C-alpha positions as semicolon CSV with decimal commas, in nm:
position;residue;x (nm);y (nm);z (nm)
1;M;7,776;12,448;11,283
2;Q;8,091;12,249;11,353
3;A;8,369;12,274;11,604
4;A;8,692;12,416;11,467
5;S;8,872;12,084;11,515
6;D;8,643;11,920;11,258
7;V;8,692;12,162;10,971
8;H;8,986;11,981;10,812
9;L;8,778;11,668;10,747
10;L;8,469;11,604;10,538
11;Q;8,216;11,517;10,808
12;T;7,842;11,536;10,853
13;G;7,729;11,856;11,022
14;E;7,516;11,854;11,334
15;L;7,138;11,883;11,334
16;S;6,987;12,135;11,571
17;D;6,737;12,006;11,826
18;N;6,443;12,173;11,652
19;S;6,526;12,057;11,299
20;D;6,216;11,978;11,095
21;L;6,277;11,650;10,909
22;T;5,923;11,593;10,780
23;S;6,023;11,691;10,426
24;C;6,391;11,728;10,342
25;S;6,526;11,827;10,003
26;Y;6,894;11,785;9,920
27;I;7,122;11,845;9,624
28;G;7,410;11,600;9,592
29;K;7,759;11,647;9,451
30;L;7,965;11,343;9,356
31;L;8,255;11,292;9,597
32;V;8,581;11,198;9,423
33;S;8,819;10,953;9,589
34;G;9,122;11,051;9,787
35;P;9,225;11,167;10,132
36;D;9,037;11,447;10,301
37;A;9,235;11,764;10,238
38;A;9,204;12,126;10,343
39;I;9,354;12,464;10,262
40;E;9,338;12,698;10,559
41;V;9,392;13,075;10,548
42;V;9,467;13,289;10,854
43;G;9,545;13,644;10,750
44;N;9,790;13,600;10,462
45;H;9,923;13,265;10,586
46;I;9,814;12,949;10,402
47;S;9,844;12,599;10,553
48;Q;9,768;12,259;10,403
49;F;9,609;11,960;10,575
50;M;9,566;11,599;10,465
51;F;9,375;11,328;10,652
52;G;9,286;11,603;10,901
53;R;9,649;11,665;11,000
54;P;9,903;11,934;10,904
55;S;10,082;11,821;10,588
56;D;10,402;11,898;10,401
57;N;10,297;11,723;10,080
58;T;10,510;11,879;9,805
59;A;10,255;11,826;9,525
60;F;9,983;11,989;9,736
61;Q;10,218;12,279;9,819
62;T;10,287;12,332;9,448
63;V;9,914;12,367;9,381
64;I;9,881;12,616;9,669
65;D;10,180;12,816;9,544
66;N;10,039;12,830;9,191
67;Y;9,702;12,963;9,314
68;R;9,817;13,164;9,615
69;D;9,670;13,497;9,501
70;A;9,333;13,342;9,414
71;I;9,317;13,158;9,749
72;L;9,394;13,471;9,951
73;S;9,148;13,679;9,750
74;A;8,865;13,428;9,801
75;A;8,937;13,402;10,174
76;S;8,933;13,779;10,220
77;K;8,583;13,796;10,069
78;L;8,453;13,520;10,297
79;R;8,573;13,661;10,631
80;L;8,325;13,844;10,850
81;E;8,599;13,963;11,086
82;P;8,974;14,010;11,024
83;S;9,049;13,734;11,278
84;D;8,826;13,474;11,108
85;R;8,993;13,158;10,984
86;V;8,880;13,038;10,639
87;T;8,915;12,669;10,554
88;F;8,847;12,518;10,213
89;T;8,776;12,150;10,282
90;G;8,771;11,882;10,015
91;V;8,970;11,597;9,864
92;W;9,322;11,560;9,728
93;F;9,233;11,388;9,400
94;H;9,503;11,169;9,250
95;V;9,396;10,811;9,178
96;D;9,541;10,762;8,828
97;Y;9,918;10,741;8,788
98;D;9,914;10,919;8,452
99;Q;9,707;11,222;8,560
100;Q;9,805;11,541;8,740
101;P;9,672;11,573;9,099
102;W;9,447;11,854;9,214
103;F;9,242;11,981;9,508
104;E;8,865;11,934;9,480
105;G;8,671;12,161;9,718
106;Y;8,337;12,064;9,879
107;V;8,281;12,275;10,193
108;I;8,391;12,620;10,310
109;H;8,430;12,676;10,684
110;V;8,459;13,023;10,834
111;T;8,574;12,992;11,196
112;S;8,534;13,287;11,431
113;S;8,753;13,368;11,731
114;D;8,514;13,179;11,962
115;G;8,601;12,852;11,781
116;I;8,266;12,801;11,608
117;A;8,280;12,716;11,239
118;H;8,000;12,801;10,998
119;A;7,985;12,568;10,697
120;R;7,861;12,644;10,347
121;P;7,894;12,469;10,011
122;Y;8,213;12,523;9,813
123;D;8,040;12,725;9,540
124;I;8,323;12,956;9,435
125;E;8,591;12,934;9,167
126;I;8,953;12,943;9,281
127;F;9,114;12,678;9,063
128;D;9,089;12,644;8,686
129;H;8,889;12,323;8,719
130;D;8,632;12,466;8,966
131;R;8,275;12,444;8,837
132;S;8,019;12,515;9,109
133;D;7,739;12,308;8,947
134;E;7,946;12,029;8,796
135;G;7,864;11,684;8,930
136;R;7,553;11,801;9,117
137;F;7,212;11,638;9,106
138;R;6,888;11,662;9,299
139;I;6,688;11,394;9,473
140;A;6,321;11,402;9,565
141;E;6,201;11,521;9,902
142;F;6,162;11,261;10,174
143;A;6,075;11,243;10,541
144;A;6,319;11,145;10,815
145;T;6,233;11,058;11,173
146;S;6,571;11,146;11,326
147;A;6,920;11,270;11,246
148;G;7,040;10,909;11,215
149;H;6,754;10,829;10,979
150;L;6,844;11,128;10,763
151;V;7,208;11,012;10,738
152;D;7,097;10,656;10,653
153;R;6,857;10,773;10,382
154;L;7,123;10,984;10,215
155;L;7,381;10,705;10,245
156;S;7,141;10,472;10,065
157;A;7,089;10,733;9,792
158;A;7,466;10,776;9,759
159;F;7,518;10,403;9,720
160;G;7,268;10,396;9,433
161;T;7,443;10,690;9,265
162;A;7,817;10,639;9,324
163;G;7,838;10,278;9,442
164;D;7,935;10,141;9,102
165;S;8,231;10,371;9,042
166;S;8,484;10,277;8,776
167;Q;8,831;10,176;8,888
168;S;9,143;10,384;8,836
169;T;9,490;10,260;8,740
170;S;9,581;10,258;9,112
171;G;9,288;10,029;9,191
172;L;9,104;10,302;9,383
173;P;8,746;10,382;9,278
174;K;8,717;10,721;9,112
175;L;8,422;10,811;9,336
176;Q;8,390;10,750;9,708
177;G;8,040;10,884;9,770
178;V;7,831;11,202;9,769
179;V;7,827;11,532;9,958
180;W;7,472;11,653;10,018
181;Y;7,374;12,020;10,043
182;P;7,029;12,142;10,160
183;A;6,835;12,256;9,855
184;A;6,870;12,630;9,800
185;D;6,494;12,676;9,765
186;G;6,418;12,503;10,094
187;D;6,310;12,689;10,409
188;K;6,498;12,466;10,655
189;A;6,810;12,668;10,725
190;D;6,909;12,437;11,010
191;L;6,965;12,133;10,790
192;P;7,334;12,031;10,779
193;I;7,566;11,942;10,496
194;V;7,578;11,561;10,498
195;V;7,878;11,360;10,375
196;S;7,797;11,006;10,256
197;K;8,120;10,808;10,218
198;L;8,085;10,458;10,077
199;V;8,450;10,368;10,140
200;E;8,718;10,462;10,388
201;I;9,048;10,563;10,228
202;T;9,354;10,551;10,451
203;R;9,662;10,513;10,228
204;S;9,742;10,532;9,858
205;D;9,898;10,184;9,861
206;R;9,592;10,022;10,018
207;L;9,253;9,974;9,860
208;P;8,972;10,139;10,060
209;E;8,746;9,949;10,295
210;D;8,367;9,963;10,269
211;V;8,206;10,179;10,534
212;E;8,043;9,980;10,811
213;P;7,674;10,009;10,704
214;L;7,753;9,853;10,365
215;K;7,970;9,561;10,475
216;A;7,818;9,221;10,413
217;D;7,845;8,956;10,680
218;L;8,117;8,700;10,610
219;G;8,021;8,339;10,555
220;V;8,161;8,064;10,773
221;A;8,432;7,969;10,520
222;Q;8,531;8,335;10,469
223;Q;8,555;8,398;10,842
224;E;8,771;8,088;10,884
225;F;9,004;8,218;10,613
226;V;9,028;8,562;10,778
227;D;9,107;8,405;11,116
228;A;9,358;8,160;10,968
229;H;9,531;8,439;10,776
230;A;9,560;8,656;11,087
231;E;9,702;8,360;11,281
232;A;9,958;8,289;11,010
233;L;10,069;8,653;10,996
234;A;10,113;8,655;11,373
235;S;10,327;8,340;11,366
236;G;10,519;8,448;11,056
237;A;10,460;8,124;10,866
238;A;10,184;7,976;10,652
239;S;9,991;7,709;10,840
240;E;9,791;7,405;10,736
241;R;9,486;7,588;10,866
242;L;9,545;7,873;10,620
243;R;9,609;7,630;10,333
244;D;9,292;7,436;10,413
245;A;9,086;7,754;10,444
246;F;9,211;7,879;10,107
247;A;9,148;7,541;9,942
248;A;8,792;7,538;10,077
249;L;8,716;7,879;9,923
250;Y;8,880;7,779;9,595
251;K;8,655;7,473;9,570
252;M;8,339;7,667;9,655
253;S;8,323;7,900;9,355
254;P;8,532;8,134;9,134
255;K;8,374;8,424;9,324
256;M;8,505;8,297;9,657
257;N;8,848;8,230;9,505
258;K;8,857;8,588;9,374
259;W;8,762;8,716;9,719
260;A;9,039;8,514;9,887
261;L;9,303;8,636;9,641
262;R;9,194;8,992;9,706
263;Q;9,243;8,944;10,081
264;L;9,602;8,834;10,016
265;Q;9,699;9,125;9,790
266;F;9,894;9,311;10,063
267;S;9,998;9,004;10,261
268;K;10,338;8,834;10,284
269;F;10,148;8,524;10,171
270;G;10,015;8,469;9,822
271;A;9,902;8,184;9,600
272;R;10,048;7,989;9,309
273;D;9,914;7,677;9,143
274;D;9,616;7,702;9,378
275;Q;9,841;7,671;9,682
276;I;9,937;7,919;9,955
277;V;10,299;8,035;9,917
278;E;10,517;8,308;10,064
279;R;10,567;8,599;9,825
280;Q;10,917;8,628;9,680
281;E;11,130;8,787;9,410
282;I;11,030;8,656;9,069
283;D;11,240;8,615;8,756
284;G;11,201;8,413;8,440
285;L;10,891;8,262;8,279
286;I;10,572;8,348;8,469
287;R;10,208;8,434;8,397
288;L;10,047;8,763;8,494
289;S;9,819;8,597;8,750
290;D;10,114;8,428;8,922
291;L;10,302;8,758;8,919
292;A;10,003;8,925;9,086
293;N;9,941;8,652;9,339
294;S;10,288;8,534;9,441
295;S;10,540;8,813;9,375
296;Q;10,632;9,121;9,577
297;L;10,542;9,355;9,289
298;N;10,248;9,596;9,296
299;G;10,153;9,607;8,929
300;Y;10,257;9,593;8,564
301;W;10,297;9,806;8,252
302;F;10,076;9,776;7,944
303;Q;10,245;9,899;7,626
304;V;10,104;9,969;7,276
305;R;10,307;9,983;6,954
306;S;10,158;10,113;6,629
307;K;10,185;9,936;6,292
308;D;10,483;10,157;6,201
309;G;10,673;10,039;6,509
310;I;10,631;10,350;6,726
311;I;10,554;10,304;7,098
312;Q;10,229;10,499;7,140
313;G;10,193;10,473;7,515
314;S;10,286;10,289;7,831
315;R;10,045;10,270;8,123
316;F;10,111;10,134;8,470
317;K;9,827;9,950;8,639
318;R;9,806;9,806;8,988
319;F;9,713;9,438;9,002
320;D;9,334;9,404;9,013
321;D;9,082;9,118;9,015
322;D;9,124;9,062;8,640
323;A;9,499;9,018;8,681
324;R;9,465;8,795;8,986
325;I;9,216;8,554;8,825
326;G;9,416;8,526;8,503
327;L;9,190;8,708;8,259
328;N;9,491;8,816;8,048
329;D;9,711;8,514;8,104
330;Y;9,664;8,398;7,743
331;R;9,891;8,680;7,622
332;A;10,060;8,806;7,941
333;V;10,331;8,547;7,990
334;F;10,646;8,718;8,111
335;K;11,001;8,612;8,031
336;R;11,340;8,768;8,087
337;K;11,374;9,073;7,862
338;L;11,626;9,030;7,581
339;D;11,931;9,257;7,607
340;E;11,885;9,397;7,258
341;D;11,526;9,499;7,325
342;Q;11,560;9,863;7,433
343;A;11,202;9,977;7,361
344;D;11,125;10,003;7,732
345;E;11,458;10,149;7,846
346;D;11,285;10,436;8,029
347;L;11,087;10,189;8,238
348;S;11,385;9,958;8,301
349;C;11,162;9,651;8,320
350;H;11,335;9,315;8,357
351;L;11,035;9,108;8,246
352;A;10,835;9,137;7,924
353;S;10,576;8,937;7,736
354;D;10,581;8,881;7,360
355;W;10,414;9,138;7,137
356;H;10,057;9,038;7,047
357;P;9,857;9,174;6,752
358;T;9,522;9,346;6,801
359;R;9,228;9,378;6,562
360;T;9,342;9,731;6,470
361;G;9,683;9,609;6,359
362;A;9,866;9,753;6,660
363;L;10,075;9,538;6,894
364;V;10,050;9,515;7,271
365;R;10,269;9,366;7,542
366;F;10,304;9,356;7,918
367;L;10,610;9,465;8,118
368;A;10,702;9,422;8,483
369;K;10,975;9,430;8,745
370;G;11,100;9,780;8,681
371;F;11,002;10,138;8,752
372;E;10,671;10,171;8,941
373;P;10,507;10,514;8,963
374;Q;10,360;10,644;9,289
375;L;10,057;10,853;9,370
376;S;10,124;11,194;9,524
377;W;9,998;11,106;9,873
């Protein structure tokens, strides 16, 4: 059972004092990335929550409006008393710019008038995409010595299952962990639903941070860079200490250089020609890696044109490690877009690379400094 104040977030339930952990059996469901979200029904009134707080997100409200009858019908069947509050808790899933957002349910809370919430798996179908068994898998039984041990064991299992999630166009992983449900054929009714999050997502314009148990200790050179960066941000100007710390990581290995560039992705400071610089407006001839590392832009467009000259698709992508280290620099060299080139008029990009042929005969190019789409949260 959970307190009513917890029902708007995906959190691990509490173990009772007499829980038997000698042999636990759980079924996991893959946890998609996004902010914790909840749809709460009191009588015929529906409220939305995001990040555990009341929300007025218009995209979320549109989904609720489109499924209002189904939401109210499901809630009415779940209430034990007319005064019960029903909360569908899950994730607002929108990590790709070119996909429609939706609500993904994981836990149902029914809260009585005394403020106690009873949790159960989200195993109903309200939305068109709901599939009660989709994304579920079972792990073998194991023994745990304490509640903390149980959480650690399931976190480790989640890391092995969802820890290598593919990246979305926004740079967010498509999976952020696993929600674990006690196996239906088990006899331990007091086992809780356990949420194993591998990352902590706070904002759509920030990449998530690893949860504490999975963070690796920083090396001496990395810690010096972190401290020097914080000092420079506080003073408002790049320092010799920051430049030296960056140069030291650059000389160590490509892996350390990639790590340093990633730390700078949301900073007022960036890097160009292996030197720390202050980010600024960019125009004219520039490579993709320099655009990623030293401009104030967030990403770029990738455009495909068929052999008959028709633009087949344009996809926006946030700068990632590949862009920062120059993996596509051999063909992604931006220059000022020619006035007569109107193929990207809907995107209004001021910078474009040349068209480059592919093995299929199609042409590709990169565009930047124009319209940038946003996620719905």
